[in-house]
XYZ file of C-alpha atoms in Angstrom:
665
model
C 4.887 2.392 41.374
C 1.250 1.315 41.871
C -0.192 -1.602 39.931
C -3.939 -1.925 39.330
C -4.815 -5.430 38.286
C -8.523 -4.625 37.756
C -10.176 -7.778 36.472
C -6.981 -9.644 35.458
C -6.707 -13.179 36.884
C -3.589 -14.590 38.471
C -3.014 -16.701 35.392
C -3.195 -13.655 33.140
C -0.790 -11.727 35.348
C 1.682 -14.569 35.290
C 1.343 -14.653 31.493
C 2.117 -10.927 31.490
C 5.187 -11.569 33.633
C 6.506 -14.154 31.193
C 5.787 -11.695 28.355
C 7.818 -8.859 29.854
C 10.639 -11.113 31.147
C 11.209 -12.756 27.751
C 12.548 -9.677 25.915
C 14.633 -8.626 28.890
C 16.496 -11.981 29.039
C 16.824 -12.133 25.291
C 18.396 -8.620 25.313
C 20.791 -9.607 28.061
C 21.888 -12.558 25.846
C 22.190 -10.263 22.832
C 24.615 -8.006 24.686
C 26.761 -10.972 25.428
C 26.640 -12.059 21.814
C 27.607 -8.498 20.801
C 30.667 -8.510 22.975
C 31.610 -11.872 21.544
C 31.345 -10.520 17.989
C 28.535 -12.901 17.137
C 26.208 -10.034 16.168
C 27.264 -6.747 14.731
C 24.857 -4.168 16.127
C 22.079 -3.892 18.716
C 19.573 -1.257 19.721
C 18.657 -1.915 23.335
C 15.133 -1.501 24.746
C 16.150 -2.383 28.305
C 14.070 -0.192 30.559
C 11.273 0.295 28.041
C 9.871 -3.226 27.768
C 6.517 -2.457 29.427
C 5.402 -0.283 26.450
C 6.007 -2.880 23.672
C 4.709 -5.758 25.731
C 1.681 -3.896 27.000
C 0.787 -2.757 23.528
C 1.072 -6.252 22.032
C -1.047 -7.732 24.841
C -3.710 -5.094 24.424
C -4.178 -5.533 20.657
C -5.628 -8.401 18.680
C -2.937 -10.549 16.988
C -4.187 -9.631 13.532
C -3.907 -5.814 14.078
C -0.909 -4.267 12.430
C 1.865 -2.774 14.507
C 4.583 -0.396 13.156
C 7.443 -0.816 15.621
C 10.866 0.915 15.851
C 14.325 -0.038 17.170
C 13.391 -0.638 20.764
C 10.225 -2.799 20.426
C 11.489 -6.285 20.829
C 8.560 -6.970 23.083
C 6.262 -6.649 20.040
C 8.104 -9.392 18.208
C 8.351 -11.768 21.137
C 4.782 -11.245 22.382
C 3.501 -11.858 18.878
C 5.090 -15.293 19.096
C 7.714 -15.006 16.412
C 10.040 -18.065 16.629
C 13.066 -17.097 18.603
C 15.517 -19.094 16.523
C 14.400 -17.307 13.415
C 14.811 -13.969 15.180
C 18.386 -14.991 16.109
C 18.928 -15.888 12.423
C 17.681 -12.453 11.464
C 19.999 -10.624 13.907
C 22.903 -12.749 12.769
C 22.257 -11.930 9.142
C 21.406 -15.464 8.037
C 19.408 -16.328 4.953
C 16.827 -18.151 7.080
C 15.949 -14.951 8.919
C 12.995 -12.715 8.009
C 14.997 -10.734 5.410
C 17.302 -13.389 3.896
C 20.296 -11.560 5.349
C 19.394 -8.248 3.687
C 18.447 -6.251 6.740
C 19.777 -5.572 10.164
C 18.287 -5.700 13.715
C 14.685 -4.560 13.645
C 14.452 -3.287 10.011
C 12.232 -6.216 8.956
C 8.600 -7.161 9.154
C 6.338 -10.196 8.940
C 2.914 -10.183 7.338
C 2.038 -13.362 9.169
C 2.556 -11.604 12.547
C 1.163 -8.208 11.318
C 4.328 -6.348 11.968
C 5.540 -3.793 9.490
C 9.331 -3.384 9.393
C 10.782 0.043 9.902
C 13.259 1.992 7.837
C 16.003 4.104 9.395
C 13.980 7.267 8.605
C 11.730 7.029 11.620
C 8.746 9.155 10.645
C 7.386 7.103 7.777
C 6.042 4.403 10.054
C 3.319 6.710 11.295
C 1.506 7.196 8.045
C 1.653 3.476 7.158
C -0.586 3.032 10.188
C -2.977 5.527 8.600
C -3.252 3.414 5.561
C -3.944 0.208 7.472
C -6.523 2.034 9.600
C -8.136 3.369 6.421
C -8.382 -0.281 5.130
C -10.214 -1.287 8.315
C -12.539 1.650 7.980
C -13.366 0.887 4.359
C -14.137 -2.715 5.299
C -16.173 -1.680 8.345
C -13.902 -3.865 10.524
C -13.547 -3.388 14.259
C -9.771 -3.074 14.220
C -7.114 -0.530 14.855
C -3.511 -0.032 13.752
C -0.739 1.080 16.034
C 2.536 2.952 15.304
C 5.402 3.784 17.548
C 7.638 6.868 17.474
C 10.168 8.322 19.773
C 10.436 11.773 21.242
C 12.999 12.600 18.500
C 10.683 11.429 15.774
C 8.011 13.843 16.803
C 10.133 16.650 15.340
C 9.869 15.122 11.824
C 7.390 16.378 9.355
C 6.039 12.911 9.003
C 4.712 13.082 12.593
C 2.621 16.117 11.757
C 1.428 14.757 8.372
C 0.426 11.389 9.780
C -1.459 12.733 12.771
C -3.188 15.383 10.648
C -4.355 12.771 8.035
C -5.566 10.406 10.799
C -7.654 13.250 12.319
C -8.965 14.591 9.056
C -9.948 11.095 7.867
C -11.262 9.919 11.317
C -9.045 6.847 11.283
C -8.961 4.287 14.091
C -5.169 4.458 14.655
C -3.227 4.601 17.888
C 0.053 6.594 17.955
C 2.424 5.913 20.706
C 5.351 8.170 21.669
C 8.059 6.464 23.626
C 9.556 9.507 25.403
C 12.798 8.160 26.813
C 14.341 11.631 27.207
C 16.880 11.503 24.365
C 17.044 11.452 20.586
C 20.370 9.605 20.407
C 22.270 12.139 22.564
C 20.075 15.137 22.252
C 17.928 15.734 25.313
C 14.274 16.625 25.055
C 15.012 20.101 26.265
C 16.723 20.708 22.932
C 13.979 19.070 20.903
C 10.741 20.822 21.808
C 9.218 23.508 24.066
C 5.881 22.104 24.959
C 5.559 20.668 28.561
C 4.468 17.327 27.224
C 4.316 15.952 23.698
C 0.764 14.730 24.164
C -0.332 18.443 24.330
C 0.055 18.301 20.529
C -2.965 15.993 20.187
C -5.368 18.812 20.769
C -3.883 20.727 17.900
C -4.924 17.919 15.544
C -8.367 17.611 17.037
C -7.685 14.264 18.716
C -7.574 13.017 22.267
C -4.378 12.049 24.023
C -2.980 10.917 27.381
C 0.423 10.886 29.058
C 1.145 7.725 31.112
C 3.887 5.955 33.050
C 5.479 3.881 30.302
C 7.248 1.680 32.787
C 4.090 0.289 34.419
C 3.049 -2.739 32.432
C -0.571 -2.733 33.698
C -1.027 0.949 33.106
C 0.235 0.576 29.499
C -1.966 -2.490 28.846
C -5.076 -0.986 30.409
C -4.552 2.415 28.668
C -4.061 0.920 25.236
C -6.912 -1.611 25.742
C -9.293 1.250 26.556
C -7.923 3.512 23.763
C -8.409 0.655 21.302
C -12.095 0.428 22.293
C -12.435 4.231 21.990
C -10.851 4.321 18.496
C -13.158 1.607 17.219
C -16.283 2.996 18.834
C -15.642 6.610 17.784
C -13.685 5.934 14.612
C -11.000 8.411 15.714
C -7.256 8.383 16.277
C -5.584 8.806 19.671
C -2.153 9.844 20.903
C -0.417 8.253 23.893
C 2.797 9.577 25.396
C 4.620 6.918 27.451
C 7.247 8.322 29.841
C 10.181 6.017 30.111
C 13.998 5.797 29.967
C 16.529 3.688 28.075
C 19.214 2.182 30.244
C 21.647 1.649 27.424
C 22.894 3.898 24.574
C 21.024 4.756 21.435
C 22.889 1.711 20.159
C 25.650 -0.100 21.934
C 28.473 1.649 20.052
C 27.244 5.140 21.031
C 27.629 4.657 24.736
C 25.887 6.791 27.457
C 28.461 9.436 28.468
C 26.088 12.168 27.630
C 23.533 11.060 30.241
C 23.928 12.392 33.835
C 24.784 9.430 36.064
C 21.970 10.246 38.549
C 19.356 9.592 35.898
C 20.356 5.978 35.749
C 19.946 5.672 39.504
C 16.536 7.297 39.426
C 15.264 5.128 36.627
C 16.751 1.960 37.865
C 14.262 2.283 40.717
C 11.540 2.272 38.128
C 12.753 -0.787 36.182
C 9.541 -2.144 34.462
C 10.584 -5.832 34.805
C 11.894 -5.585 38.363
C 8.956 -3.510 39.727
C 6.333 -5.818 38.196
C 8.144 -8.873 39.509
C 8.399 -7.324 43.057
C 4.670 -6.559 42.999
C 3.707 -10.074 41.882
C 5.874 -11.512 44.726
C 4.337 -9.082 47.271
C 0.867 -10.026 46.212
C 1.616 -13.719 46.394
C 0.748 -14.205 42.730
C 4.364 -15.282 42.086
C 6.614 -17.272 44.427
C 10.396 -17.136 44.481
C 10.635 -20.792 43.443
C 8.294 -20.211 40.524
C 10.160 -17.144 39.513
C 13.434 -19.114 39.442
C 11.791 -21.830 37.430
C 10.481 -19.394 34.920
C 13.913 -17.735 34.493
C 15.681 -21.109 34.233
C 13.145 -22.286 31.647
C 13.556 -19.022 29.595
C 17.350 -19.270 29.775
C 17.269 -22.834 28.556
C 14.844 -21.896 25.740
C 17.068 -19.013 24.626
C 20.205 -21.199 24.585
C 18.331 -23.987 22.711
C 16.951 -21.524 20.120
C 20.426 -19.945 19.685
C 21.976 -23.299 19.110
C 19.256 -24.103 16.593
C 19.838 -20.761 14.848
C 23.528 -21.371 14.551
C 23.023 -24.546 12.625
C 22.387 -22.422 9.542
C 25.313 -22.216 7.156
C 26.912 -19.117 5.724
C 25.054 -17.276 2.947
C 26.109 -18.188 -0.576
C 25.055 -15.260 -2.743
C 22.947 -16.199 -5.786
C 22.836 -13.124 -8.066
C 19.719 -14.209 -9.952
C 17.786 -14.653 -6.820
C 18.915 -11.227 -5.502
C 17.743 -9.626 -8.703
C 14.423 -11.518 -8.887
C 13.505 -10.493 -5.322
C 13.675 -6.847 -6.024
C 10.157 -7.019 -7.528
C 7.065 -8.982 -6.511
C 5.806 -11.355 -9.184
C 3.332 -9.826 -11.617
C 0.137 -11.917 -12.314
C -0.608 -12.808 -15.861
C -2.747 -10.184 -17.550
C -4.763 -12.713 -19.566
C -4.894 -13.038 -23.318
C -8.329 -11.503 -23.452
C -6.999 -8.243 -21.978
C -3.831 -7.622 -23.944
C -3.685 -4.983 -26.652
C -3.267 -7.298 -29.624
C -6.422 -9.252 -28.831
C -8.386 -6.147 -28.012
C -7.607 -4.543 -31.366
C -9.131 -7.571 -33.082
C -12.436 -7.606 -31.186
C -13.011 -4.183 -29.667
C -14.239 -0.945 -31.104
C -12.070 2.194 -30.802
C -12.601 5.862 -30.705
C -10.349 8.902 -31.247
C -9.663 10.612 -27.990
C -7.096 12.988 -26.460
C -4.200 11.894 -24.360
C -5.868 13.188 -21.154
C -9.133 11.383 -21.950
C -7.203 8.138 -22.410
C -5.730 8.430 -18.915
C -9.177 9.140 -17.577
C -10.567 6.068 -19.404
C -7.714 3.947 -18.025
C -8.315 5.161 -14.474
C -12.026 4.565 -14.800
C -11.491 0.999 -16.205
C -9.054 0.326 -13.384
C -11.592 1.365 -10.773
C -14.188 -0.942 -12.382
C -11.711 -3.873 -12.614
C -10.263 -3.514 -9.104
C -12.945 -3.005 -6.469
C -10.034 -2.649 -3.916
C -8.493 0.347 -5.733
C -8.467 3.658 -3.809
C -7.599 6.993 -5.437
C -5.925 9.704 -3.290
C -4.736 13.177 -4.153
C -5.186 16.824 -3.648
C -8.488 18.159 -5.054
C -9.253 14.910 -6.909
C -12.735 14.409 -5.545
C -15.507 16.832 -6.363
C -13.070 19.260 -8.101
C -11.730 16.525 -10.321
C -8.071 17.313 -9.872
C -5.896 20.094 -11.217
C -6.275 18.769 -14.752
C -9.869 17.424 -14.357
C -8.859 13.833 -14.919
C -10.982 12.463 -12.005
C -13.920 14.734 -12.782
C -17.108 12.830 -12.179
C -15.375 9.964 -10.320
C -17.011 10.748 -6.997
C -20.521 10.215 -8.573
C -19.340 6.923 -10.090
C -17.224 5.466 -7.178
C -17.987 7.486 -4.079
C -15.798 9.543 -1.790
C -14.484 6.558 0.132
C -12.603 5.440 -2.984
C -11.942 8.872 -4.493
C -10.302 10.798 -1.598
C -9.165 14.350 -1.274
C -6.047 14.614 0.782
C -4.399 17.372 2.796
C -1.240 18.850 1.331
C 1.056 16.125 2.707
C 2.510 13.976 -0.049
C 4.748 11.922 2.260
C 1.828 10.832 4.519
C -0.411 9.920 1.602
C 2.332 7.809 -0.001
C 2.868 6.096 3.415
C -0.896 5.581 3.755
C -0.837 3.969 0.229
C 1.712 1.481 1.557
C -0.485 0.811 4.557
C -3.431 0.075 2.282
C -1.183 -2.367 0.395
C -0.460 -4.232 3.683
C -4.157 -4.980 3.912
C -4.594 -6.072 0.276
C -5.732 -2.789 -1.236
C -4.481 -1.045 -4.319
C -3.988 2.633 -4.501
C -3.309 5.446 -6.880
C -1.748 8.568 -5.539
C -1.947 11.681 -7.848
C 0.783 14.247 -7.497
C -0.705 17.624 -8.575
C 2.590 18.192 -10.445
C 5.582 15.814 -10.719
C 7.694 18.585 -9.141
C 5.846 18.125 -5.826
C 6.984 14.537 -5.509
C 10.172 15.747 -3.892
C 8.428 16.137 -0.567
C 7.462 12.450 -0.702
C 10.838 11.210 -2.023
C 11.706 9.275 1.128
C 8.557 7.205 1.116
C 9.059 6.295 -2.551
C 12.777 5.513 -2.677
C 13.300 4.069 0.764
C 9.939 2.549 1.676
C 7.871 1.615 -1.358
C 10.902 0.636 -3.513
C 12.782 -1.518 -1.045
C 10.118 -3.274 0.937
C 9.751 -6.405 -1.232
C 13.406 -7.002 -1.386
C 13.758 -6.415 2.342
C 11.082 -8.730 3.697
C 8.833 -9.878 0.868
C 6.042 -7.360 1.299
C 4.705 -5.937 -1.961
C 3.733 -2.222 -2.395
C 0.793 -2.118 -4.718
C 0.957 1.588 -5.393
C 0.738 3.728 -8.546
C 1.887 7.330 -8.384
C 0.693 9.538 -11.218
C 2.989 12.457 -12.043
C 1.923 15.211 -14.540
C 5.322 16.199 -15.780
C 7.294 18.219 -18.369
C 7.695 21.723 -19.836
C 6.392 23.397 -22.941
C 3.467 25.127 -21.235
C 5.257 28.159 -19.769
C 4.860 27.012 -16.163
C 8.306 27.864 -14.844
C 10.870 25.969 -12.736
C 8.557 24.430 -10.144
C 5.804 23.100 -12.446
C 7.765 21.915 -15.464
C 10.608 19.634 -14.316
C 11.392 16.347 -15.925
C 12.405 14.429 -12.813
C 12.126 10.809 -13.935
C 15.849 10.339 -13.625
C 15.622 10.924 -9.875
C 13.888 7.525 -9.573
C 15.410 5.407 -12.419
C 18.403 4.917 -10.078
C 16.212 3.212 -7.426
C 15.783 -0.628 -7.714
C 12.271 -1.770 -6.859
C 10.469 0.980 -8.681
C 8.908 0.756 -12.146
C 8.986 3.936 -14.274
C 6.411 4.354 -17.065
C 6.236 7.295 -19.486
C 3.704 6.959 -22.319
C 3.589 9.189 -25.400
C 0.342 8.210 -27.123
C -3.307 7.946 -25.928
C -3.371 4.198 -26.611
C -0.247 3.593 -24.555
C -1.457 5.956 -21.867
C -4.549 3.863 -21.147
C -2.936 0.462 -21.577
C 0.143 1.252 -19.567
C -1.960 2.790 -16.748
C -4.101 -0.356 -16.634
C -0.903 -2.481 -16.570
C 0.481 -0.301 -13.758
C -2.685 -0.669 -11.721
C -2.558 -4.444 -12.123
C 1.107 -4.607 -11.071
C 1.736 -5.311 -7.377
C 4.899 -3.194 -7.459
C 5.258 0.538 -6.966
C 4.921 2.258 -10.416
C 5.599 5.873 -11.147
C 3.477 6.874 -14.046
C 4.728 10.054 -15.813
C 2.188 11.983 -17.894
C 3.454 14.905 -20.010
C 1.172 17.850 -19.432
C 1.863 19.332 -22.975
C 0.424 16.116 -24.413
C -2.844 16.170 -22.396
C -4.947 18.132 -24.929
C -2.601 18.419 -27.899
C -2.321 14.739 -28.904
C -5.202 12.448 -29.952
C -5.350 8.906 -31.227
C -7.325 5.776 -31.659
C -7.928 3.985 -28.299
C -9.826 0.692 -27.772
C -12.897 1.082 -25.572
C -12.364 -2.246 -23.870
C -10.007 -3.034 -20.983
C -6.483 -3.859 -22.144
C -2.894 -3.651 -20.905
C 0.364 -2.600 -22.563
C 3.228 -4.523 -21.063
C 5.556 -2.526 -18.859
C 9.191 -2.826 -20.031
C 8.340 -3.203 -23.697
C 9.333 -0.419 -26.087
C 7.368 0.573 -29.239
C 8.929 0.883 -32.642
C 7.414 4.098 -34.006
C 9.041 3.660 -37.407
C 11.975 1.735 -38.775
C 14.870 3.411 -40.612
C 18.376 2.803 -41.779
C 20.229 6.168 -41.501
C 20.070 6.915 -37.818
C 18.230 5.958 -34.645
C 16.404 8.211 -32.287
C 15.751 6.520 -28.950
C 13.399 8.597 -26.875
C 10.170 8.781 -24.826
C 7.346 11.076 -23.860
C 6.830 14.360 -25.660
C 10.228 13.898 -27.363
C 8.699 11.042 -29.402
C 6.578 13.700 -31.138
C 9.676 15.960 -31.672
C 11.377 13.013 -33.347
C 8.389 12.228 -35.570
C 8.017 15.917 -36.503
C 11.693 16.077 -37.481
C 11.456 12.850 -39.537
C 8.398 14.227 -41.414
C 10.303 17.462 -42.179
C 13.306 15.461 -43.478
C 11.876 12.725 -45.783
C 15.306 12.314 -47.344
C 16.467 10.709 -44.102
C 15.515 7.155 -43.047
C 15.093 7.590 -39.333
C 14.486 4.786 -36.870
C 12.436 5.975 -33.836
C 12.110 3.919 -30.702
C 9.604 4.990 -28.026
C 10.897 3.430 -24.831
C 7.508 3.782 -23.004
C 9.134 2.323 -19.823
C 12.399 3.664 -18.329
C 12.629 1.029 -15.536
C 12.844 -1.695 -16.709
C 14.367 -0.688 -20.067
C 13.747 -2.722 -23.232
C 17.403 -3.390 -24.057
C 16.427 -5.793 -26.912
C 14.623 -2.976 -28.650
C 17.526 -0.670 -28.213
C 20.011 -3.158 -29.546
C 17.829 -3.902 -32.508
C 17.592 -0.230 -33.427
C 21.400 0.083 -33.170
C 21.715 -2.824 -35.530
C 19.409 -1.227 -38.070
C 21.293 2.080 -38.263
C 24.668 2.089 -36.509
C 24.134 5.681 -35.581
C 22.178 6.669 -32.447
C 20.832 9.809 -30.757
C 19.303 9.420 -27.288
C 16.696 12.241 -27.020
C 15.047 13.365 -23.862
C 13.468 16.438 -22.368
C 15.294 16.042 -19.058
C 18.470 18.022 -18.537
C 21.683 16.523 -19.888
C 23.748 15.861 -16.795
C 22.427 12.802 -14.921
C 19.657 12.105 -17.396
C 18.741 8.586 -18.454
C 20.422 9.322 -21.810
C 23.769 8.873 -20.156
C 22.789 5.375 -18.890
C 21.387 4.300 -22.291
C 24.484 5.649 -24.116
C 26.839 3.828 -21.729
C 24.898 0.562 -22.242
C 25.021 0.867 -26.002
C 28.777 1.614 -25.853
C 29.347 -1.372 -23.632
C 27.088 -3.909 -25.377
C 26.751 -2.668 -28.945
C 30.163 -1.150 -29.715
C 30.784 -3.325 -32.712
C 27.503 -2.181 -34.331
C 28.294 1.539 -34.086
C 29.480 3.758 -36.960
C 29.685 6.819 -34.767
C 29.684 7.720 -31.057
C 26.258 7.790 -29.386
C 25.101 11.381 -29.084
C 22.759 12.697 -26.413
C 20.252 15.497 -27.151
C 18.876 16.930 -23.961
C 17.612 20.146 -22.396
C 19.973 22.734 -20.898
C 21.486 22.171 -17.510
C 19.461 24.956 -16.036
C 16.131 25.179 -14.185
C 13.142 25.402 -16.482
C 12.583 29.071 -17.328
C 9.114 30.731 -17.372
C 9.373 32.939 -20.414
C 8.224 30.905 -23.469
C 11.120 31.952 -25.671
C 13.578 31.038 -22.987
C 11.714 27.762 -22.485
C 11.960 26.889 -26.192
C 15.678 27.539 -26.056
C 15.921 25.374 -22.886
C 14.218 22.347 -24.354
C 16.156 19.592 -26.237
C 13.943 20.035 -29.267
C 15.903 23.259 -29.980
C 19.029 21.242 -30.445
C 17.744 18.167 -32.287
C 18.581 19.381 -35.777
C 22.128 20.256 -34.967
C 22.566 17.001 -33.098
C 21.382 15.069 -36.213
C 23.785 17.033 -38.382
C 26.704 16.209 -36.017
C 25.863 12.559 -36.108
C 25.490 12.372 -39.917
C 28.958 13.936 -40.368
C 30.647 10.868 -39.024
């Protein structure tokens, strides 16, 4: 192994030696703790330290890194306190995730490290979002994301590299090719000679290097960083290496031919760098022993300090409160009640109200970026963003490739750098290909390590327009089960604008469902000024005493139509407006008024939110009921294309019979 020091001084080389030795010695201690049962799990990076350490040394400390399991050198080189890292690995409250996450599934905004999730691919597109933030601010910075050879087979790898190339983003992608994806050798993962060959297919440059040579890694990334900033383009680096332990300690290494360990032991990145420093006279044996003794003492001292922390005492209120980031006060001059007193209004369609809200949000938040397929010059599939490019420019109104997962990840990356983003799904049905980013990354990140995800996802949803099974689904229930998300579903133009503005102001991930059938069929008075409608607060459409219909979205209008057709009945109608969180006070109040309840929704019956609401009423309002809670929902089938079949499918077709059943009690 040849080392080229170039212009590095002896002092810098000794600093590099300390940087690469530190994670090795910490890991050796962690393996002892694992055998002693003092930690529960460990993903070893022994044999791969040069990549993490070289990358951290080559970047500026305020440039974001998206590491994976085997990148301890990023954490140590960034100067994270060792005792706090020990607390993290031992699951203590004083760690970086308050005991809520394991090993390296955590991040630190202070150190510009974004914690990973177990689904490896999503890290890559977060780096896209951070790089986009730098590009928008005209900053000379890059972002850097790691992946393994196994991760390059995931769709997120393709999506992230393609977006980075199309948008000319200053992002560095590093592949740590250690020969195995858990136990699967690379021969069973891909057929190209090297993974870096894929770079050309995306229109970017790439290089394959010796990932065990610290100076090669450092010099390469340092030069690539300068290239990315100068050219405003991404770059792919494949680092050839080997892990000397199992995927994680419990998995063992029986699947690896023994001769590979012998071969790669001769390329040990710490040992070879140390030997070179000794040979060049930069490091002496006595100094080497002093450094190791000092590090060993530091590790023991920091471990002792970490173990002073007591056991976690769960506090349920704290656990629940930490699921969401705090929401700033909207301000009394911006809420709907005040606006109605002092602002003029106009009658507009539901779709126009959404456009108004989006426009007002762009004016109120200069850091808001819109992203979606065809939303720029074309104006989106439903023309909601038509004219926005002329008003706000293409930097803030961005067409995206067809890659929902990468764009949602980029939205999170923008949030890391203080931006807001709105991602438009062309149809709510298409959100399934971005499900992982929403339910595992956006939703959980604040609870995991205190990082908010300031992202709104707009979802044109619902049937009634003859669009068939892949453009008509009501899929809000997919997400209501996920803590950390907020789910909004307006039914009127006034609420559409106010709830959208509230969603854009909220630092938490909000899924904003817009019923397509309402776009051009419903009109109403909407204030022209900026205002917000509070998320989690239901609207009482009308009060009644005979029965309650608790509903949302297009079904609100079905309920109103039924009530108008049956004036002999006194019907109480509650428009939930938000499905997560739910307004349980409004639900209970409606039950008190009538004692008989129908939960009406367009979604299919099984697994719909009606089951959750019915269960809550049965558990908390049983003494107020005069009859069982009935659900009125759509058929448990896909949404049919034929209009007559679709009418039969929809819950509206069964509302009258459901009311009759309820009134017979």
